[in-house]
mmCIF file of C-alpha atoms and ligand atoms in Angstrom:
data_model
loop_
_atom_site.group_PDB
_atom_site.id
_atom_site.type_symbol
_atom_site.label_atom_id
_atom_site.label_comp_id
_atom_site.label_asym_id
_atom_site.label_seq_id
_atom_site.Cartn_x
_atom_site.Cartn_y
_atom_site.Cartn_z
ATOM 1 C CA MET O 28 -18.826 -5.173 -4.133
ATOM 2 C CA ASP O 29 -18.019 -8.961 -3.871
ATOM 3 C CA ILE O 30 -15.292 -8.814 -1.076
ATOM 4 C CA ASN O 31 -14.289 -12.937 -1.856
ATOM 5 C CA ALA O 32 -13.847 -11.854 -5.527
ATOM 6 C CA LEU O 33 -11.064 -9.428 -4.752
ATOM 7 C CA LEU O 34 -9.144 -12.730 -3.347
ATOM 8 C CA LEU O 35 -9.246 -14.060 -6.686
ATOM 9 C CA GLY O 36 -7.929 -11.190 -8.415
ATOM 10 C CA LYS O 37 -11.129 -8.947 -9.361
ATOM 11 C CA ILE O 38 -9.893 -5.182 -9.578
ATOM 12 C CA PHE O 39 -12.868 -2.796 -8.398
ATOM 13 C CA ASN O 40 -11.687 0.037 -10.254
ATOM 14 C CA ARG O 41 -12.980 3.771 -10.242
ATOM 15 C CA LEU O 42 -15.493 3.236 -6.971
ATOM 16 C CA SER O 43 -17.013 6.559 -6.044
ATOM 17 C CA PRO O 44 -18.819 5.909 -2.209
ATOM 18 C CA ALA O 45 -20.223 9.229 -1.695
ATOM 19 C CA SER O 46 -18.830 9.375 1.654
ATOM 20 C CA LEU O 47 -15.477 9.569 0.508
ATOM 21 C CA ASN O 48 -16.006 13.043 -0.790
ATOM 22 C CA PRO O 49 -16.210 14.937 2.993
ATOM 23 C CA PHE O 50 -13.103 12.789 4.186
ATOM 24 C CA LEU O 51 -11.074 13.819 1.069
ATOM 25 C CA LEU O 52 -11.911 17.624 1.656
ATOM 26 C CA GLN O 53 -10.552 17.386 5.002
ATOM 27 C CA ILE O 54 -7.436 15.741 3.729
ATOM 28 C CA GLN O 55 -7.038 18.331 0.945
ATOM 29 C CA ASN O 56 -7.455 20.957 3.687
ATOM 30 C CA ARG O 57 -4.517 19.357 5.919
ATOM 31 C CA LEU O 58 -2.466 18.864 2.933
ATOM 32 C CA GLN O 59 -3.162 22.559 1.991
ATOM 33 C CA SER O 60 -1.866 23.568 5.651
ATOM 34 C CA TYR O 61 1.223 22.040 5.054
ATOM 35 C CA PHE O 62 2.246 23.750 1.875
ATOM 36 C CA PRO O 63 0.789 27.406 2.597
ATOM 37 C CA GLU O 64 2.663 28.801 -0.354
ATOM 38 C CA GLY O 65 0.038 27.754 -2.942
ATOM 39 C CA ASP O 66 -0.821 24.289 -4.682
ATOM 40 C CA PRO O 67 0.574 21.375 -3.243
ATOM 41 C CA ARG O 68 1.145 19.567 -6.368
ATOM 42 C CA GLN O 69 3.145 22.516 -7.390
ATOM 43 C CA VAL O 70 4.971 23.648 -4.416
ATOM 44 C CA VAL O 71 6.731 20.033 -4.395
ATOM 45 C CA ALA O 72 9.000 21.277 -7.152
ATOM 46 C CA CYS O 73 10.228 24.105 -5.321
ATOM 47 C CA LEU O 74 11.359 22.185 -2.103
ATOM 48 C CA SER O 75 14.641 20.471 -1.491
ATOM 49 C CA SER O 76 14.300 16.891 -0.781
ATOM 50 C CA PRO O 77 15.198 17.076 3.172
ATOM 51 C CA GLN O 78 12.125 19.905 3.450
ATOM 52 C CA LEU O 79 9.869 17.609 1.462
ATOM 53 C CA LEU O 80 10.463 14.590 3.622
ATOM 54 C CA THR O 81 10.117 16.818 6.783
ATOM 55 C CA ARG O 82 7.023 17.983 5.821
ATOM 56 C CA MET O 83 5.233 14.701 4.494
ATOM 57 C CA LYS O 84 6.258 13.087 7.708
ATOM 58 C CA LEU O 85 4.547 15.620 10.003
ATOM 59 C CA LEU O 86 1.642 15.212 7.861
ATOM 60 C CA ARG O 87 1.644 11.582 7.499
ATOM 61 C CA ASP O 88 1.990 11.070 11.141
ATOM 62 C CA GLU O 89 -1.091 13.380 11.791
ATOM 63 C CA ILE O 90 -3.286 11.396 9.462
ATOM 64 C CA ILE O 91 -1.969 8.040 10.902
ATOM 65 C CA PHE O 92 -2.927 9.120 14.460
ATOM 66 C CA SER O 93 -5.917 11.363 13.795
ATOM 67 C CA GLU O 94 -9.175 9.756 15.160
ATOM 68 C CA PRO O 95 -11.601 12.194 14.058
ATOM 69 C CA LEU O 96 -9.837 11.566 10.235
ATOM 70 C CA LEU O 97 -10.062 7.683 10.773
ATOM 71 C CA HIS O 98 -13.947 8.145 11.863
ATOM 72 C CA SER O 99 -14.558 9.962 8.899
ATOM 73 C CA PHE O 100 -13.025 7.407 6.770
ATOM 74 C CA CYS O 101 -14.861 4.295 8.448
ATOM 75 C CA PRO O 102 -18.307 5.167 6.271
ATOM 76 C CA VAL O 103 -16.350 4.564 3.054
ATOM 77 C CA TRP O 104 -15.556 1.056 4.420
ATOM 78 C CA SER O 105 -19.704 0.596 5.115
ATOM 79 C CA GLU O 106 -20.564 1.768 2.117
ATOM 80 C CA LEU O 107 -18.248 -0.332 -0.038
ATOM 81 C CA GLY O 108 -19.929 -3.559 2.023
ATOM 82 C CA PHE O 109 -16.812 -4.116 4.503
ATOM 83 C CA ASP O 110 -18.138 -5.114 8.367
ATOM 84 C CA LEU O 111 -16.173 -2.417 10.529
ATOM 85 C CA ASN O 112 -16.389 -5.055 13.385
ATOM 86 C CA GLU O 113 -13.792 -7.461 11.255
ATOM 87 C CA THR O 114 -11.660 -4.989 9.643
ATOM 88 C CA PHE O 115 -8.097 -4.728 10.702
ATOM 89 C CA LEU O 116 -6.500 -1.424 9.528
ATOM 90 C CA ASP O 117 -2.407 -1.236 9.157
ATOM 91 C CA ALA O 118 -2.539 2.817 8.759
ATOM 92 C CA ILE O 119 -4.284 5.508 6.358
ATOM 93 C CA ARG O 120 -0.921 6.393 4.751
ATOM 94 C CA ILE O 121 -0.680 9.596 2.593
ATOM 95 C CA ARG O 122 1.675 9.286 -0.096
ATOM 96 C CA CYS O 123 3.846 11.920 -2.538
ATOM 97 C CA VAL O 124 5.508 11.069 -5.671
ATOM 98 C CA PRO O 125 7.301 13.926 -7.174
ATOM 99 C CA ASP O 126 6.817 15.066 -10.691
ATOM 100 C CA LYS O 127 9.929 13.277 -12.611
ATOM 101 C CA PHE O 128 10.915 11.226 -9.457
ATOM 102 C CA HIS O 129 11.539 8.604 -11.985
ATOM 103 C CA GLU O 130 14.721 10.408 -13.084
ATOM 104 C CA ASN O 131 16.303 10.289 -9.788
ATOM 105 C CA VAL O 132 18.086 7.153 -9.757
ATOM 106 C CA GLU O 133 18.138 7.506 -5.669
ATOM 107 C CA ALA O 134 14.419 6.940 -5.787
ATOM 108 C CA LYS O 135 14.548 3.841 -8.006
ATOM 109 C CA SER O 136 13.181 1.603 -5.406
ATOM 110 C CA VAL O 137 9.917 3.645 -5.448
ATOM 111 C CA SER O 138 9.177 2.215 -8.658
ATOM 112 C CA TYR O 139 10.257 -1.359 -8.053
ATOM 113 C CA ILE O 140 6.997 -3.576 -9.537
ATOM 114 C CA HIS O 141 6.099 -6.067 -6.249
ATOM 115 C CA ARG O 142 3.567 -7.495 -4.716
ATOM 116 C CA ASP O 143 3.089 -6.288 -0.877
ATOM 117 C CA PRO O 144 3.470 -9.624 0.489
ATOM 118 C CA TRP O 145 7.117 -9.774 -0.604
ATOM 119 C CA TYR O 146 7.276 -6.691 2.104
ATOM 120 C CA ALA O 147 5.828 -9.089 4.770
ATOM 121 C CA ASN O 148 2.127 -8.116 4.373
ATOM 122 C CA PRO O 149 -0.267 -10.690 4.742
ATOM 123 C CA GLN O 150 -1.547 -12.768 1.687
ATOM 124 C CA CYS O 151 -5.005 -11.690 2.276
ATOM 125 C CA GLN O 152 -4.589 -8.171 2.511
ATOM 126 C CA LEU O 153 -6.675 -5.643 0.569
ATOM 127 C CA ASN O 154 -5.738 -1.992 -0.496
ATOM 128 C CA PHE O 155 -7.553 0.727 -1.340
ATOM 129 C CA TRP O 156 -5.680 3.600 -3.366
ATOM 130 C CA ILE O 157 -7.306 6.961 -3.365
ATOM 131 C CA PRO O 158 -5.624 9.788 -5.168
ATOM 132 C CA ILE O 159 -6.448 13.270 -3.260
ATOM 133 C CA TYR O 160 -6.429 15.340 -6.801
ATOM 134 C CA ASP O 161 -7.117 13.934 -9.997
ATOM 135 C CA VAL O 162 -4.580 11.684 -11.487
ATOM 136 C CA GLU O 163 -4.289 11.473 -15.074
ATOM 137 C CA LYS O 164 -3.798 8.325 -17.365
ATOM 138 C CA GLY O 165 -0.405 7.024 -16.893
ATOM 139 C CA ALA O 166 0.430 8.944 -14.033
ATOM 140 C CA GLY O 167 -0.829 6.788 -11.326
ATOM 141 C CA PHE O 168 0.241 2.720 -10.967
ATOM 142 C CA SER O 169 -0.101 -0.228 -13.001
ATOM 143 C CA ILE O 170 -1.343 -3.761 -12.067
ATOM 144 C CA TYR O 171 -0.294 -6.582 -13.808
ATOM 145 C CA PRO O 172 -3.110 -9.185 -13.653
ATOM 146 C CA PRO O 173 -1.559 -11.738 -16.015
ATOM 147 C CA TYR O 174 0.906 -12.639 -12.903
ATOM 148 C CA PHE O 175 -1.928 -13.058 -10.462
ATOM 149 C CA LYS O 176 -1.769 -16.902 -10.201
ATOM 150 C CA LYS O 177 2.266 -16.833 -11.911
ATOM 151 C CA ALA O 178 5.174 -17.065 -9.809
ATOM 152 C CA ILE O 179 7.983 -14.578 -10.543
ATOM 153 C CA PRO O 180 11.289 -15.259 -9.712
ATOM 154 C CA ASN O 181 12.349 -12.554 -6.958
ATOM 155 C CA ASN O 182 14.310 -11.487 -3.994
ATOM 156 C CA SER O 183 11.475 -11.363 -1.401
ATOM 157 C CA ASP O 184 13.657 -14.252 0.603
ATOM 158 C CA LEU O 185 16.440 -11.497 1.536
ATOM 159 C CA PHE O 186 13.573 -9.349 3.143
ATOM 160 C CA ASP O 187 13.042 -9.408 6.828
ATOM 161 C CA TYR O 188 10.436 -7.291 8.464
ATOM 162 C CA GLN O 189 12.331 -6.828 11.753
ATOM 163 C CA GLU O 190 15.406 -5.975 10.104
ATOM 164 C CA TRP O 191 13.273 -3.178 7.750
ATOM 165 C CA LEU O 192 11.669 -1.410 10.590
ATOM 166 C CA GLU O 193 15.182 -1.308 12.420
ATOM 167 C CA LEU O 194 16.412 0.709 9.514
ATOM 168 C CA GLY O 195 13.382 3.014 9.243
ATOM 169 C CA GLY O 196 10.762 1.404 6.876
ATOM 170 C CA PHE O 197 9.407 3.177 4.053
ATOM 171 C CA GLN O 198 10.505 6.448 3.425
ATOM 172 C CA SER O 199 13.161 5.899 5.824
ATOM 173 C CA ASN O 200 15.941 8.900 6.266
ATOM 174 C CA LYS O 201 18.291 6.862 8.151
ATOM 175 C CA VAL O 202 21.415 5.761 6.876
ATOM 176 C CA PHE O 203 23.667 2.693 7.889
ATOM 177 C CA SER O 204 27.131 2.290 6.720
ATOM 178 C CA ASP O 205 27.277 -1.793 7.318
ATOM 179 C CA ARG O 206 23.295 -2.415 6.432
ATOM 180 C CA LYS O 207 20.980 -1.297 3.785
ATOM 181 C CA GLN O 208 17.333 -1.950 3.222
ATOM 182 C CA ILE O 209 16.033 -4.498 0.641
ATOM 183 C CA PHE O 210 13.254 -3.385 -1.502
ATOM 184 C CA PRO O 211 11.946 -6.610 -3.076
ATOM 185 C CA ALA O 212 11.783 -6.791 -7.092
ATOM 186 C CA PRO O 213 11.674 -9.288 -9.910
ATOM 187 C CA LEU O 214 14.736 -10.549 -10.860
ATOM 188 C CA TYR O 215 14.282 -9.901 -14.614
ATOM 189 C CA ASN O 216 12.091 -7.495 -16.597
ATOM 190 C CA LEU O 217 8.510 -8.520 -17.040
ATOM 191 C CA ASP O 218 6.603 -8.881 -20.112
ATOM 192 C CA GLU O 219 4.468 -5.661 -19.795
ATOM 193 C CA VAL O 220 1.254 -7.549 -21.686
ATOM 194 C CA ASP O 221 -2.433 -6.737 -20.344
ATOM 195 C CA THR O 222 -1.669 -3.958 -17.586
ATOM 196 C CA VAL O 223 -4.145 -2.141 -16.308
ATOM 197 C CA ASP O 224 -3.417 1.466 -15.614
ATOM 198 C CA ILE O 225 -4.796 2.918 -12.404
ATOM 199 C CA HIS O 226 -5.645 6.663 -12.787
ATOM 200 C CA SER O 227 -9.003 8.406 -11.632
ATOM 201 C CA ARG O 228 -10.379 11.652 -10.367
ATOM 202 C CA ALA O 229 -10.252 13.006 -6.918
ATOM 203 C CA GLY O 230 -13.457 11.456 -5.243
ATOM 204 C CA GLU O 231 -12.631 7.864 -7.014
ATOM 205 C CA MET O 232 -10.805 5.223 -5.373
ATOM 206 C CA ILE O 233 -9.761 1.635 -6.053
ATOM 207 C CA CYS O 234 -10.042 -1.485 -4.006
ATOM 208 C CA PHE O 235 -7.510 -4.758 -5.012
ATOM 209 C CA ALA O 236 -5.806 -7.675 -3.393
ATOM 210 C CA SER O 237 -2.155 -6.439 -2.358
ATOM 211 C CA HIS O 238 -0.976 -9.827 -3.842
ATOM 212 C CA HIS O 239 -1.524 -8.583 -7.311
ATOM 213 C CA LEU O 240 2.057 -7.510 -8.804
ATOM 214 C CA HIS O 241 1.987 -3.414 -9.001
ATOM 215 C CA GLY O 242 4.216 -0.895 -9.203
ATOM 216 C CA THR O 243 4.041 3.195 -9.710
ATOM 217 C CA SER O 244 4.058 4.495 -13.116
ATOM 218 C CA PRO O 245 6.668 7.424 -14.188
ATOM 219 C CA ASN O 246 5.425 10.741 -13.284
ATOM 220 C CA ARG O 247 5.648 13.218 -16.290
ATOM 221 C CA SER O 248 2.358 15.072 -15.550
ATOM 222 C CA GLY O 249 4.095 18.162 -14.469
ATOM 223 C CA LEU O 250 2.772 17.768 -11.038
ATOM 224 C CA ALA O 251 3.539 15.936 -8.015
ATOM 225 C CA ARG O 252 0.844 12.970 -6.946
ATOM 226 C CA PHE O 253 -0.561 12.733 -3.595
ATOM 227 C CA THR O 254 -2.617 9.373 -2.876
ATOM 228 C CA LEU O 255 -3.714 7.842 -0.143
ATOM 229 C CA GLU O 256 -3.228 3.976 0.624
ATOM 230 C CA VAL O 257 -5.301 2.217 2.839
ATOM 231 C CA ARG O 258 -4.000 -1.429 3.714
ATOM 232 C CA PHE O 259 -6.366 -3.767 5.594
ATOM 233 C CA VAL O 260 -7.745 -7.391 6.097
ATOM 234 C CA LEU O 261 -10.695 -8.792 7.468
ATOM 235 C CA ARG O 262 -10.858 -11.151 10.523
ATOM 236 C CA SER O 263 -12.885 -13.910 8.762
ATOM 237 C CA HIS O 264 -10.282 -14.286 5.981
ATOM 238 C CA LEU O 265 -7.449 -14.673 8.661
ATOM 239 C CA GLU O 266 -9.670 -17.332 10.454
ATOM 240 C CA SER O 267 -10.397 -19.160 7.387
ATOM 241 C CA ARG O 268 -6.856 -18.915 6.218
ATOM 242 C CA VAL O 269 -8.067 -17.581 3.115
ATOM 243 C CA GLY O 270 -5.972 -15.390 0.263
ATOM 244 C CA PRO O 271 -4.106 -15.775 -2.849
ATOM 245 C CA LYS O 272 -1.714 -18.689 -2.819
ATOM 246 C CA LYS O 273 1.946 -17.780 -1.314
ATOM 247 C CA LEU O 274 3.421 -18.608 -5.026
ATOM 248 C CA ASP O 275 6.536 -16.633 -4.721
ATOM 249 C CA ASN O 276 6.652 -14.627 -1.421
ATOM 250 C CA PHE O 277 9.503 -15.825 0.810
ATOM 251 C CA SER O 278 9.623 -12.764 3.003
ATOM 252 C CA LYS O 279 10.026 -13.178 6.776
ATOM 253 C CA GLY O 280 7.838 -12.045 9.593
ATOM 254 C CA SER O 281 4.399 -10.251 9.250
ATOM 255 C CA THR O 282 2.802 -6.979 9.522
ATOM 256 C CA LEU O 283 -0.088 -7.878 10.946
ATOM 257 C CA ILE O 284 1.691 -7.498 14.178
ATOM 258 C CA HIS O 285 0.763 -3.540 13.425
ATOM 259 C CA MET O 286 -2.748 -3.881 12.679
ATOM 260 C CA TYR O 287 -5.635 -3.219 14.812
ATOM 261 C CA ASP O 288 -9.553 -3.363 15.012
ATOM 262 C CA LEU O 289 -11.384 -0.368 13.740
ATOM 263 C CA ILE O 290 -13.791 -0.319 16.859
ATOM 264 C CA ARG O 291 -12.170 -1.256 19.898
ATOM 265 C CA HIS O 292 -8.407 -0.400 18.652
ATOM 266 C CA GLU O 293 -6.912 -3.828 19.509
ATOM 267 C CA PRO O 294 -4.305 -5.494 17.944
ATOM 268 C CA VAL O 295 -4.788 -8.708 15.909
ATOM 269 C CA PRO O 296 -4.393 -11.238 18.555
ATOM 270 C CA LYS O 297 -1.071 -13.156 18.238
ATOM 271 C CA ALA O 298 -2.311 -16.715 17.928
ATOM 272 C CA LEU O 299 -4.673 -15.485 15.161
ATOM 273 C CA ILE O 300 -1.348 -14.238 13.165
ATOM 274 C CA LYS O 301 -0.017 -17.693 14.222
ATOM 275 C CA HIS O 302 -2.881 -19.552 12.991
ATOM 276 C CA TYR O 303 -2.631 -17.603 9.554
ATOM 277 C CA GLU O 304 0.755 -17.387 8.597
ATOM 278 C CA ASP O 305 1.191 -20.825 9.410
ATOM 279 C CA GLY O 306 -1.329 -21.945 6.776
ATOM 280 C CA PHE O 307 0.610 -20.409 4.429
ATOM 281 C CA VAL O 308 4.010 -22.050 3.452
ATOM 282 C CA PRO O 309 5.796 -21.038 0.060
ATOM 283 C CA GLU O 310 4.857 -23.063 -2.756
ATOM 284 C CA LYS O 311 8.808 -23.570 -3.236
ATOM 285 C CA SER O 312 9.025 -25.137 0.465
ATOM 286 C CA ARG O 313 6.278 -27.481 -0.352
ATOM 287 C CA GLN O 314 7.687 -28.583 -3.154
ATOM 288 C CA ASP O 315 11.164 -28.802 -1.796
ATOM 289 C CA SER O 316 9.440 -30.855 1.265
HETATM 290 FE FE1 FE2 X 22 2.721 -2.019 -3.146
#
């Protein structure tokens, strides 16, 4: 795989590294153990929202903190051509998108179109998206390649990573009377032309630059969708300050503070975070100065 092409916007769809299958089997087994009533994709519809959130939090934490699971996933990176010695990982995160979630107004923010950097993710971040079971056409997510080099008015200037963490991060169940989480999104409806519909079978995965504009599709499949999302950066990209231009990202903070290297499990050095983030000034500020 041409890794540098990723930062120029190339999308590697339907990758099928052989080492993904044994890892996926372990994830399916763990998932099944949290939904013993039957097929997890069907059981979700029978649970209340708090019940589902509780199960998913326990499972999510188990996967994030499991050394054996991480160990089992490392060959996937290697097989795709990534050097484990220079990879910093955020987390292997499981996600559940219930059937018809898009009809629930409280879940509206889940489907917001966005770039991950609007949520303080680094400009050079790469993402894997891995369906745990088959995901049919139209039930995965969409990428909007025409916007890779095009700025979009958005409210990422309201996003502060520190505040986001205090309010509970993603899938937060904390409620504050005086403060609300900000989910950055475009300020107007975009032209949905030349979008790429991302869906695939279990055993396949996609790799793309998180700067790509993307958003979850409505789920009308009749089944809950379980996926894994893996966000990571490469040391060489941080050192040489490469990545898509900061066209329209005005978020504050950096999720690099939580990333750690796969071999030594050490965090990204603070000096390297500063070196990288100082190299990326929003285009608008450049024009203003
Ligand atoms: Fe995203």
